[in-house]
Amino acid sequence: MDRLMKVNKSAELAIIDFFRLLLENDRVSGIFTLRKINKDDSVDYCLVTDENRLDEAIPFYPFMPANAGQILSRFSPMNKPVAVVIKPCELRAFIELVKREQGTLDNFLLISYSCAGVFPIIKTGDEPFEKFLPSYWETVKRGGISQGIRQTCKVCEHFLPMNADITISLIGENKLDSECKMFLNTDKAKEFAKDFEGEMLEEDLESPVINSLLTKRKGEKEDLFTELSSKYSGLDGMINIFGRCIGCHGCSRVCPICYCTLCDFESHNYDYSASILEREISQKGALRLPPDTIFFHLGRLIHMSFSCIGCGLCTEVCPANIPVSTLFIKIGEETAKMFDYIPGRNVKEAIPVTVFKEEEFAELGE
Amino acid sequence: MEREFLPKIVSFLCKWCSYTGADLAGINRLQYPTSILPIKVMCSSRVDPVFVIKAYLRGADGVLIGGCHPGDCHYQDGNYHTRRRVAILKRVFELLGLEEGRIRLSWISASEGPKFARVCNEFTEVIKSLGENTTKTTIFL
């Protein structure tokens, strides 16, 4: 049984009240949340320190303009506590970054929620997804897979947060508009929430609705993987899938796991000199330029796929609509499985390539 | 007249064991294919899997990584790290339907000249049965 606090307000209003209280009592220096930025309804992450600016906070808005884990790593450690509302996959990304010494968990009050998925980034000329929102929230209450959300979210299995101080239950909550269940998972959470008014209860976060949603998503994932594996097998498959790549490296820029500021693939280490080019062309008769497209993607798969948390931003930003994240999730699951590893599960769990066991892989190397 | 296919094998050999082993094979005048291209590295763990992919995509028929036997690494545990990396590399190749058989990891100590020659001969035969690497003629990579 988990300890939770029930507040008789909609989830969004309750959490904003909680933020107000934290700011008023000077318990935190700021709130990191999604917020409307302009009049034209654009939504972005924002660090709010003035409680009057909380009015337009929309912490559970189904949208991911960037990976919040990546953003947090850039401004941690903070001198004073900051409360953060973050999606489960973003939180896992942050944990992976902390393991890589790209941030610390100190002074963050991590608030996450059971996430029903987000809508794709709206590109200029796209129709806004606002019209889907009412049906989205109805689907959240039922625990279904909403229409219009990203493919990556439809197949995500880790929609319950790991390592959150406070978990807000959204999926399967019929009375989402009138009550809010805040699970206080850590002592830190209890300490921060002690002045907040609510009814203390004991309940499980996992419910039959959540389990049935998990089954549905697993089914979706299997279908997606089968569809993809028919297209990407072998060298020809790789060419099929990455043939459209324009080499912008946007997928690695938005990737929270690809944190290296001096990325090997961005360097000139692998450039083709004139003599190498001449040799390549004389052998092949022609060469697609710039070369090394598959090299880049294959290299990334081998370097970090086991830490892929499946946030799907790589697919989101791809101008050529390559299903990068689907491939990474599939390969990443398998490479992580080799080491019984789940990215972002535990900050103390070592990254697979940094450790070894003497007795493993005895069949390799003879 | 058609020439017999002699596989090009890029081999990354650790300075302390496998490279010395290769030297010994030469001193003992052991026969192994001339198409082995040795690259000396300070430790097998210096081999970023990306080097292997690069060799593979640039048309190497096979890539051999040679290191000290487990437990014998000059730097205590470098070869254990190599083993994990190669395991991941081979698994990814397998999942993508690429030919993971073109990648081989062998432990060859400084005294194992004959083993080096044997590994080279064996690996060459394996690659011969796989045929030429199609990346040699692929325009888009």
Short mmCIF file of C-alpha atoms in Angstrom, two decimals:
data_model
loop_
_atom_site.label_atom_id
_atom_site.label_comp_id
_atom_site.label_asym_id
_atom_site.label_seq_id
_atom_site.Cartn_x
_atom_site.Cartn_y
_atom_site.Cartn_z
CA MET A 1 0.00 0.00 0.00
CA ASP A 2 1.24 3.46 -0.82
CA ARG A 3 0.59 6.60 1.16
CA LEU A 4 -1.36 9.22 -0.66
CA MET A 5 -3.01 12.55 -0.10
CA LYS A 6 -6.44 13.16 -1.57
CA VAL A 7 -7.38 16.74 -2.40
CA ASN A 8 -10.88 17.68 -3.46
CA LYS A 9 -9.97 19.67 -6.51
CA SER A 10 -9.09 18.81 -10.07
CA ALA A 11 -5.57 17.44 -10.43
CA GLU A 12 -4.35 20.56 -12.18
CA LEU A 13 -5.82 23.04 -9.70
CA ALA A 14 -4.64 20.98 -6.74
CA ILE A 15 -1.06 20.87 -7.94
CA ILE A 16 -1.03 24.59 -8.72
CA ASP A 17 -2.34 25.27 -5.20
CA PHE A 18 0.46 23.10 -3.89
CA PHE A 19 2.97 25.15 -5.89
CA ARG A 20 1.52 28.39 -4.52
CA LEU A 21 1.92 27.12 -1.01
CA LEU A 22 5.50 26.04 -1.65
CA LEU A 23 6.37 29.43 -3.10
CA GLU A 24 4.52 31.41 -0.41
CA ASN A 25 6.23 29.52 2.41
CA ASP A 26 9.53 29.95 0.61
CA ARG A 27 10.05 26.19 0.60
CA VAL A 28 11.14 26.24 -3.02
CA SER A 29 12.76 28.93 -5.11
CA GLY A 30 10.95 28.01 -8.28
CA ILE A 31 8.57 25.71 -10.09
CA PHE A 32 9.55 23.98 -13.30
CA THR A 33 6.45 23.22 -15.32
CA LEU A 34 4.76 23.47 -18.68
CA ARG A 35 3.23 26.87 -19.16
CA LYS A 36 1.49 28.85 -21.85
CA ILE A 37 4.02 31.32 -23.17
CA ASN A 38 2.29 33.63 -25.59
CA LYS A 39 -1.20 34.60 -26.59
CA ASP A 40 -1.03 32.18 -29.50
CA ASP A 41 -1.27 29.22 -27.12
CA SER A 42 2.27 28.00 -27.53
CA VAL A 43 3.29 25.81 -24.61
CA ASP A 44 6.80 25.41 -23.27
CA TYR A 45 8.71 24.47 -20.18
CA CYS A 46 9.16 27.38 -17.82
CA LEU A 47 10.90 27.99 -14.51
CA VAL A 48 8.41 30.09 -12.54
CA THR A 49 9.48 31.94 -9.41
CA ASP A 50 6.64 34.49 -9.13
CA GLU A 51 3.41 32.94 -7.92
CA ASN A 52 1.37 35.37 -10.00
CA ARG A 53 2.88 33.78 -13.06
CA LEU A 54 1.55 30.38 -12.06
CA ASP A 55 -1.90 31.18 -13.46
CA GLU A 56 -1.00 29.92 -16.87
CA ALA A 57 0.83 26.82 -15.70
CA ILE A 58 -0.56 23.66 -17.28
CA PRO A 59 1.52 20.94 -15.65
CA PHE A 60 -0.26 17.94 -17.19
CA TYR A 61 -0.72 19.31 -20.70
CA PRO A 62 -0.08 16.39 -23.08
CA PHE A 63 2.84 17.92 -24.90
CA MET A 64 6.63 17.51 -24.86
CA PRO A 65 8.41 20.51 -26.41
CA ALA A 66 11.80 19.21 -25.22
CA ASN A 67 13.02 16.49 -22.91
CA ALA A 68 12.74 18.02 -19.45
CA GLY A 69 15.40 15.62 -18.18
CA GLN A 70 17.87 17.22 -20.54
CA ILE A 71 16.82 20.71 -19.46
CA LEU A 72 17.13 19.86 -15.75
CA SER A 73 20.61 18.48 -16.22
CA ARG A 74 21.66 21.84 -17.62
CA PHE A 75 20.65 23.81 -14.53
CA SER A 76 21.43 21.41 -11.74
CA PRO A 77 22.63 21.64 -9.06
CA MET A 78 20.37 24.45 -7.90
CA ASN A 79 21.22 26.35 -4.74
CA LYS A 80 17.65 26.28 -3.48
CA PRO A 81 15.03 23.57 -3.97
CA VAL A 82 12.96 23.62 -7.16
CA ALA A 83 9.75 21.67 -7.63
CA VAL A 84 9.60 19.97 -10.97
CA VAL A 85 6.70 18.45 -12.89
CA ILE A 86 8.13 15.94 -15.25
CA LYS A 87 6.88 13.04 -17.37
CA PRO A 88 7.98 9.51 -16.43
CA CYS A 89 10.24 9.13 -19.47
CA GLU A 90 11.83 12.52 -18.90
CA LEU A 91 12.49 11.59 -15.30
CA ARG A 92 14.18 8.38 -16.43
CA ALA A 93 16.27 10.45 -18.83
CA PHE A 94 17.29 12.70 -15.96
CA ILE A 95 18.29 9.69 -13.86
CA GLU A 96 20.41 8.42 -16.75
CA LEU A 97 22.06 11.84 -17.00
CA VAL A 98 22.73 11.91 -13.26
CA LYS A 99 24.49 8.55 -13.66
CA ARG A 100 26.65 10.21 -16.29
CA GLU A 101 27.45 13.05 -13.90
CA GLN A 102 25.45 15.53 -15.94
CA GLY A 103 23.27 16.64 -13.07
CA THR A 104 22.38 15.94 -9.47
CA LEU A 105 19.14 15.01 -7.79
CA ASP A 106 19.83 17.42 -4.93
CA ASN A 107 17.37 20.22 -4.48
CA PHE A 108 14.79 18.89 -6.88
CA LEU A 109 11.36 17.90 -5.68
CA LEU A 110 10.43 15.51 -8.46
CA ILE A 111 6.73 15.38 -9.21
CA SER A 112 5.59 12.99 -11.90
CA TYR A 113 2.33 11.37 -12.96
CA SER A 114 0.87 8.36 -14.69
CA CYS A 115 1.27 9.57 -18.24
CA ALA A 116 -1.21 8.77 -20.96
CA GLY A 117 1.02 10.03 -23.74
CA VAL A 118 1.53 13.32 -25.52
CA PHE A 119 0.63 14.84 -28.86
CA PRO A 120 3.17 15.42 -31.61
CA ILE A 121 5.01 18.72 -31.90
CA ILE A 122 2.95 21.01 -34.11
CA LYS A 123 4.86 22.03 -37.19
CA THR A 124 3.94 25.20 -39.07
CA GLY A 125 0.83 24.55 -41.09
CA ASP A 126 -0.23 21.55 -39.00
CA GLU A 127 -3.65 21.59 -37.47
CA PRO A 128 -3.51 22.16 -33.71
CA PHE A 129 -4.39 19.17 -31.59
CA GLU A 130 -6.66 21.16 -29.22
CA LYS A 131 -9.72 19.54 -30.73
CA PHE A 132 -8.51 16.14 -29.47
CA LEU A 133 -8.04 17.36 -25.89
CA PRO A 134 -11.56 16.72 -24.51
CA SER A 135 -11.55 13.18 -25.86
CA TYR A 136 -7.97 12.75 -24.63
CA TRP A 137 -8.95 13.43 -21.04
CA GLU A 138 -11.98 11.15 -21.34
CA THR A 139 -9.66 8.39 -22.56
CA VAL A 140 -7.28 9.04 -19.66
CA LYS A 141 -10.15 8.46 -17.22
CA ARG A 142 -11.03 5.20 -18.96
CA GLY A 143 -7.40 4.13 -19.30
CA GLY A 144 -7.40 3.81 -23.07
CA ILE A 145 -5.02 4.85 -25.80
CA SER A 146 -6.07 8.27 -27.03
CA GLN A 147 -6.50 9.20 -30.65
CA GLY A 148 -3.83 11.48 -32.09
CA ILE A 149 -1.05 10.88 -29.57
CA ARG A 150 2.45 10.03 -30.73
CA GLN A 151 3.24 6.55 -31.93
CA THR A 152 6.05 6.30 -29.35
CA CYS A 153 3.59 7.03 -26.53
CA LYS A 154 1.12 4.46 -27.83
CA VAL A 155 3.70 1.73 -27.31
CA CYS A 156 5.26 3.04 -24.06
CA GLU A 157 5.22 0.55 -21.19
CA HIS A 158 6.86 2.70 -18.57
CA PHE A 159 4.08 5.21 -18.06
CA LEU A 160 4.21 4.93 -14.27
CA PRO A 161 7.03 7.09 -12.92
CA MET A 162 10.11 5.58 -11.30
CA ASN A 163 12.02 7.61 -8.70
CA ALA A 164 9.42 10.38 -8.35
CA ASP A 165 9.05 12.01 -4.94
CA ILE A 166 5.38 12.66 -5.62
CA THR A 167 3.27 10.73 -8.11
CA ILE A 168 -0.03 12.18 -9.28
CA SER A 169 -2.46 9.53 -10.38
CA LEU A 170 -4.21 10.47 -13.63
CA ILE A 171 -4.86 7.29 -15.59
CA GLY A 172 -8.08 5.56 -14.61
CA GLU A 173 -9.16 8.30 -12.21
CA ASN A 174 -12.86 8.84 -12.94
CA LYS A 175 -13.08 11.90 -10.75
CA LEU A 176 -10.11 13.63 -12.32
CA ASP A 177 -12.05 16.91 -12.51
CA SER A 178 -12.95 16.98 -8.85
CA GLU A 179 -10.25 15.17 -6.93
CA CYS A 180 -6.52 14.69 -7.05
CA LYS A 181 -4.55 11.79 -5.64
CA MET A 182 -0.99 12.63 -4.71
CA PHE A 183 1.16 9.65 -3.77
CA LEU A 184 3.90 10.71 -1.38
CA ASN A 185 6.67 8.26 -2.17
CA THR A 186 9.58 9.65 -0.19
CA ASP A 187 10.31 11.35 3.10
CA LYS A 188 11.25 14.44 1.14
CA ALA A 189 7.75 14.50 -0.36
CA LYS A 190 6.11 14.10 3.06
CA GLU A 191 8.22 16.91 4.41
CA PHE A 192 7.28 19.27 1.57
CA ALA A 193 3.59 18.33 1.67
CA LYS A 194 3.10 18.56 5.41
CA ASP A 195 1.43 22.00 5.33
CA PHE A 196 -0.78 21.07 2.41
CA GLU A 197 -4.36 20.29 3.23
CA GLY A 198 -5.69 16.94 2.14
CA GLU A 199 -7.02 13.64 3.36
CA MET A 200 -4.38 11.00 4.03
CA LEU A 201 -5.21 7.58 2.64
CA GLU A 202 -3.52 4.30 1.80
CA GLU A 203 -4.04 2.92 -1.67
CA ASP A 204 -2.16 1.24 -4.52
CA LEU A 205 -1.14 3.26 -7.52
CA GLU A 206 -1.41 0.21 -9.74
CA SER A 207 -4.98 -0.62 -10.58
CA PRO A 208 -6.76 -3.00 -12.97
CA VAL A 209 -7.19 -0.05 -15.37
CA ILE A 210 -3.43 0.50 -15.43
CA ASN A 211 -2.74 -3.18 -15.98
CA SER A 212 -5.19 -3.37 -18.86
CA LEU A 213 -3.62 -0.27 -20.42
CA LEU A 214 -0.22 -1.95 -20.12
CA THR A 215 -1.54 -5.00 -21.98
CA LYS A 216 -3.02 -2.79 -24.70
CA ARG A 217 0.23 -0.95 -25.17
CA LYS A 218 2.26 -4.15 -25.25
CA GLY A 219 -0.01 -5.34 -28.06
CA GLU A 220 0.47 -2.09 -29.97
CA LYS A 221 4.20 -2.39 -29.53
CA GLU A 222 4.33 -5.90 -30.87
CA ASP A 223 2.40 -4.85 -33.98
CA LEU A 224 4.68 -1.87 -34.55
CA PHE A 225 7.86 -3.91 -34.14
CA THR A 226 6.64 -6.63 -36.50
CA GLU A 227 5.80 -4.00 -39.10
CA LEU A 228 9.19 -2.37 -38.74
CA SER A 229 11.27 -5.55 -38.71
CA SER A 230 9.88 -6.48 -42.11
CA LYS A 231 11.41 -3.26 -43.44
CA TYR A 232 14.76 -2.95 -41.74
CA SER A 233 16.49 -6.30 -41.97
CA GLY A 234 20.00 -6.46 -43.38
CA LEU A 235 22.05 -3.85 -45.13
CA ASP A 236 19.28 -3.22 -47.65
CA GLY A 237 16.90 -2.72 -44.77
CA MET A 238 19.20 -0.14 -43.23
CA ILE A 239 19.36 1.69 -46.53
CA ASN A 240 15.57 1.53 -46.76
CA ILE A 241 15.08 3.03 -43.36
CA PHE A 242 17.88 5.61 -43.39
CA GLY A 243 17.92 6.36 -47.11
CA ARG A 244 15.94 9.51 -46.49
CA CYS A 245 18.25 10.80 -43.73
CA ILE A 246 19.55 14.26 -44.56
CA GLY A 247 22.28 14.08 -41.92
CA CYS A 248 21.10 16.98 -39.76
CA HIS A 249 21.90 14.99 -36.57
CA GLY A 250 18.78 16.53 -35.03
CA CYS A 251 17.94 13.15 -33.48
CA SER A 252 21.12 13.20 -31.43
CA ARG A 253 20.74 16.88 -30.49
CA VAL A 254 17.36 16.34 -28.88
CA CYS A 255 18.32 13.00 -27.39
CA PRO A 256 18.75 13.37 -23.62
CA ILE A 257 21.10 10.39 -23.50
CA CYS A 258 23.40 11.76 -26.22
CA TYR A 259 24.85 14.32 -23.86
CA CYS A 260 28.40 14.61 -25.24
CA THR A 261 29.05 18.19 -26.21
CA LEU A 262 31.98 17.05 -28.31
CA CYS A 263 30.19 14.27 -30.16
CA ASP A 264 32.52 12.09 -32.19
CA PHE A 265 30.11 12.16 -35.12
CA GLU A 266 30.09 15.96 -35.15
CA SER A 267 33.89 16.04 -35.25
CA HIS A 268 36.08 15.85 -38.34
CA ASN A 269 37.51 12.52 -37.20
CA TYR A 270 35.65 10.56 -39.82
CA ASP A 271 35.79 13.04 -42.68
CA TYR A 272 36.74 11.69 -46.06
CA SER A 273 39.88 13.28 -47.42
CA ALA A 274 40.20 13.67 -51.19
CA SER A 275 42.40 10.58 -51.42
CA ILE A 276 39.95 8.42 -49.45
CA LEU A 277 37.09 9.69 -51.59
CA GLU A 278 38.97 8.86 -54.76
CA ARG A 279 39.69 5.36 -53.56
CA GLU A 280 36.07 4.78 -52.50
CA ILE A 281 34.71 6.02 -55.80
CA SER A 282 37.17 4.04 -57.89
CA GLN A 283 36.01 0.91 -56.07
CA LYS A 284 32.29 1.61 -56.18
CA GLY A 285 31.83 3.68 -59.29
CA ALA A 286 29.67 6.16 -57.38
CA LEU A 287 29.20 7.36 -53.83
CA ARG A 288 26.31 9.06 -52.09
CA LEU A 289 27.42 12.33 -50.54
CA PRO A 290 27.70 13.16 -47.76
CA PRO A 291 28.64 9.62 -46.78
CA ASP A 292 28.45 7.90 -43.36
CA THR A 293 24.70 8.13 -42.81
CA ILE A 294 24.33 4.52 -41.69
CA PHE A 295 27.62 4.79 -39.83
CA PHE A 296 26.12 7.57 -37.71
CA HIS A 297 22.90 5.75 -36.84
CA LEU A 298 24.60 2.40 -36.27
CA GLY A 299 27.21 4.11 -34.11
CA ARG A 300 24.55 5.77 -32.01
CA LEU A 301 22.67 2.48 -31.62
CA ILE A 302 25.78 0.80 -30.28
CA HIS A 303 26.91 3.71 -28.12
CA MET A 304 23.71 4.39 -26.22
CA SER A 305 20.72 2.27 -27.22
CA PHE A 306 20.76 0.39 -23.89
CA SER A 307 20.04 3.70 -22.15
CA CYS A 308 17.27 4.75 -24.54
CA ILE A 309 14.31 5.78 -22.42
CA GLY A 310 11.98 5.96 -25.39
CA CYS A 311 10.87 9.59 -25.16
CA GLY A 312 10.44 9.65 -28.94
CA LEU A 313 11.84 13.12 -29.53
CA CYS A 314 14.21 11.83 -32.23
CA THR A 315 11.29 10.75 -34.36
CA GLU A 316 9.50 14.00 -33.54
CA VAL A 317 12.23 16.23 -34.90
CA CYS A 318 13.22 14.12 -37.89
CA PRO A 319 12.54 16.22 -40.99
CA ALA A 320 12.53 13.05 -43.12
CA ASN A 321 10.00 11.20 -40.94
CA ILE A 322 12.36 8.34 -40.17
CA PRO A 323 10.99 6.22 -37.28
CA VAL A 324 14.26 6.62 -35.33
CA SER A 325 12.72 6.07 -31.92
CA THR A 326 10.91 2.89 -32.91
CA LEU A 327 14.22 1.39 -33.98
CA PHE A 328 16.00 2.65 -30.89
CA ILE A 329 13.31 1.36 -28.54
CA LYS A 330 13.38 -2.06 -30.16
CA ILE A 331 17.16 -2.42 -30.27
CA GLY A 332 17.56 -0.68 -26.90
CA GLU A 333 15.20 -3.08 -25.17
CA GLU A 334 17.23 -6.01 -26.42
CA THR A 335 20.64 -4.57 -25.55
CA ALA A 336 19.40 -3.52 -22.10
CA LYS A 337 17.97 -7.00 -21.57
CA MET A 338 21.47 -8.48 -22.01
CA PHE A 339 22.42 -6.82 -18.72
CA ASP A 340 19.03 -6.96 -17.01
CA TYR A 341 19.09 -3.19 -17.21
CA ILE A 342 16.21 -0.75 -17.30
CA PRO A 343 17.34 2.79 -18.07
CA GLY A 344 16.34 5.25 -15.40
CA ARG A 345 15.14 2.63 -12.93
CA ASN A 346 17.68 3.29 -10.22
CA VAL A 347 20.32 5.96 -9.98
CA LYS A 348 22.68 3.47 -8.34
CA GLU A 349 22.42 0.96 -11.18
CA ALA A 350 25.61 1.24 -13.24
CA ILE A 351 25.51 1.94 -16.97
CA PRO A 352 26.18 -1.43 -18.68
CA VAL A 353 29.34 -0.36 -20.52
CA THR A 354 31.01 0.96 -17.37
CA VAL A 355 31.03 -2.34 -15.49
CA PHE A 356 31.56 -6.04 -16.20
CA LYS A 357 31.29 -9.45 -14.65
CA GLU A 358 34.22 -11.80 -14.92
CA GLU A 359 32.16 -14.84 -15.75
CA GLU A 360 29.86 -13.34 -18.40
CA PHE A 361 29.96 -13.88 -22.20
CA ALA A 362 32.38 -16.78 -21.89
CA GLU A 363 31.39 -17.87 -25.40
CA LEU A 364 32.79 -14.62 -26.81
CA GLY A 365 36.50 -14.65 -27.45
CA GLU A 366 38.24 -17.98 -27.48
CA MET B 1 40.93 -15.70 -65.19
CA GLU B 2 39.02 -15.12 -61.97
CA ARG B 3 41.14 -14.44 -58.94
CA GLU B 4 40.45 -16.37 -55.78
CA PHE B 5 38.68 -14.28 -53.16
CA LEU B 6 41.06 -13.48 -50.32
CA PRO B 7 39.13 -11.77 -47.54
CA LYS B 8 40.45 -8.47 -46.22
CA ILE B 9 40.52 -8.67 -42.46
CA VAL B 10 41.15 -5.61 -40.33
CA SER B 11 42.54 -6.70 -36.99
CA PHE B 12 42.89 -4.57 -33.91
CA LEU B 13 45.60 -6.15 -31.78
CA CYS B 14 46.48 -5.20 -28.24
CA LYS B 15 50.11 -4.17 -27.86
CA TRP B 16 50.84 -6.38 -24.87
CA CYS B 17 49.42 -9.70 -25.99
CA SER B 18 47.93 -10.19 -29.43
CA TYR B 19 50.33 -7.94 -31.33
CA THR B 20 53.30 -9.61 -29.67
CA GLY B 21 51.66 -12.95 -30.44
CA ALA B 22 51.42 -11.93 -34.08
CA ASP B 23 55.09 -10.99 -33.96
CA LEU B 24 55.93 -14.40 -32.59
CA ALA B 25 53.97 -16.05 -35.37
CA GLY B 26 56.10 -14.10 -37.84
CA ILE B 27 59.38 -14.98 -36.11
CA ASN B 28 58.40 -18.65 -36.12
CA ARG B 29 57.61 -18.35 -39.85
CA LEU B 30 54.09 -19.63 -39.34
CA GLN B 31 51.87 -19.35 -42.40
CA TYR B 32 48.75 -17.23 -42.30
CA PRO B 33 46.94 -15.20 -44.98
CA THR B 34 48.66 -12.00 -46.07
CA SER B 35 45.37 -10.16 -46.17
CA ILE B 36 45.30 -9.59 -42.41
CA LEU B 37 45.76 -5.89 -41.76
CA PRO B 38 47.06 -5.47 -38.22
CA ILE B 39 46.43 -2.26 -36.29
CA LYS B 40 48.27 -1.94 -33.02
CA VAL B 41 46.23 -0.54 -30.12
CA MET B 42 47.45 -0.05 -26.58
CA CYS B 43 44.60 -2.15 -25.23
CA SER B 44 41.72 -4.03 -26.85
CA SER B 45 39.42 -1.73 -24.89
CA ARG B 46 40.76 1.16 -26.95
CA VAL B 47 38.68 -0.21 -29.81
CA ASP B 48 35.53 1.86 -29.90
CA PRO B 49 32.84 -0.28 -31.57
CA VAL B 50 32.57 2.62 -33.99
CA PHE B 51 35.99 1.64 -35.41
CA VAL B 52 34.60 -1.79 -36.15
CA ILE B 53 31.51 -0.38 -37.85
CA LYS B 54 33.69 1.97 -39.85
CA ALA B 55 35.85 -0.91 -41.08
CA TYR B 56 32.76 -2.98 -41.84
CA LEU B 57 31.06 -0.19 -43.78
CA ARG B 58 34.20 0.73 -45.67
CA GLY B 59 34.39 -2.78 -47.08
CA ALA B 60 36.42 -4.91 -44.67
CA ASP B 61 35.34 -8.52 -45.08
CA GLY B 62 36.09 -9.25 -41.48
CA VAL B 63 37.13 -7.45 -38.32
CA LEU B 64 39.24 -9.21 -35.71
CA ILE B 65 39.78 -7.86 -32.22
CA GLY B 66 42.61 -9.47 -30.31
CA GLY B 67 43.27 -8.97 -26.61
CA CYS B 68 44.87 -10.59 -23.61
CA HIS B 69 43.14 -13.56 -22.00
CA PRO B 70 40.57 -12.59 -19.35
CA GLY B 71 42.41 -11.83 -16.16
CA ASP B 72 45.70 -11.13 -17.94
CA CYS B 73 45.02 -7.58 -19.12
CA HIS B 74 48.02 -5.30 -18.77
CA TYR B 75 45.58 -2.69 -17.46
CA GLN B 76 43.77 -5.09 -15.11
CA ASP B 77 40.33 -5.18 -16.70
CA GLY B 78 40.41 -3.58 -20.15
CA ASN B 79 39.58 -6.79 -21.96
CA TYR B 80 36.47 -7.36 -19.83
CA HIS B 81 35.18 -4.02 -21.05
CA THR B 82 36.06 -4.99 -24.62
CA ARG B 83 34.06 -8.17 -24.22
CA ARG B 84 30.94 -6.31 -23.13
CA ARG B 85 31.25 -3.84 -25.97
CA VAL B 86 31.74 -6.57 -28.54
CA ALA B 87 28.77 -8.42 -27.07
CA ILE B 88 26.58 -5.34 -27.55
CA LEU B 89 28.00 -4.74 -31.03
CA LYS B 90 27.35 -8.29 -32.16
CA ARG B 91 23.85 -8.29 -30.67
CA VAL B 92 22.94 -5.06 -32.48
CA PHE B 93 24.30 -6.48 -35.75
CA GLU B 94 22.29 -9.62 -35.20
CA LEU B 95 19.09 -7.68 -34.46
CA LEU B 96 19.52 -5.56 -37.57
CA GLY B 97 20.14 -8.62 -39.72
CA LEU B 98 23.72 -7.58 -40.46
CA GLU B 99 26.46 -10.18 -40.61
CA GLU B 100 27.76 -10.40 -37.06
CA GLY B 101 29.88 -13.36 -38.17
CA ARG B 102 32.26 -10.88 -39.74
CA ILE B 103 33.26 -9.67 -36.29
CA ARG B 104 35.43 -11.85 -34.11
CA LEU B 105 36.95 -11.45 -30.67
CA SER B 106 39.93 -13.62 -29.77
CA TRP B 107 42.17 -13.85 -26.76
CA ILE B 108 45.75 -14.33 -27.93
CA SER B 109 48.58 -14.05 -25.44
CA ALA B 110 52.12 -12.94 -26.27
CA SER B 111 53.33 -16.55 -26.28
CA GLU B 112 50.56 -17.84 -28.54
CA GLY B 113 52.10 -17.31 -31.97
CA PRO B 114 50.61 -20.55 -33.31
CA LYS B 115 47.20 -19.55 -31.97
CA PHE B 116 47.40 -16.26 -33.83
CA ALA B 117 48.15 -18.08 -37.07
CA ARG B 118 45.34 -20.54 -36.41
CA VAL B 119 42.81 -17.79 -35.63
CA CYS B 120 43.75 -15.95 -38.84
CA ASN B 121 43.44 -19.10 -40.94
CA GLU B 122 40.14 -20.13 -39.35
CA PHE B 123 38.63 -16.68 -39.58
CA THR B 124 39.68 -16.38 -43.22
CA GLU B 125 37.90 -19.65 -43.98
CA VAL B 126 34.76 -18.45 -42.16
CA ILE B 127 34.75 -15.21 -44.14
CA LYS B 128 35.37 -17.07 -47.39
CA SER B 129 32.19 -19.02 -46.76
CA LEU B 130 30.32 -15.75 -46.06
CA GLY B 131 31.59 -14.26 -49.32
CA GLU B 132 32.61 -10.70 -50.08
CA ASN B 133 31.20 -7.90 -47.97
CA THR B 134 28.50 -6.18 -49.98
CA THR B 135 29.39 -2.82 -48.43
CA LYS B 136 32.29 -2.71 -50.92
CA THR B 137 29.93 -2.00 -53.77
CA THR B 138 27.11 -0.24 -51.95
CA ILE B 139 26.85 3.39 -53.01
CA PHE B 140 24.75 4.60 -50.10
CA LEU B 141 26.13 3.96 -46.67
#
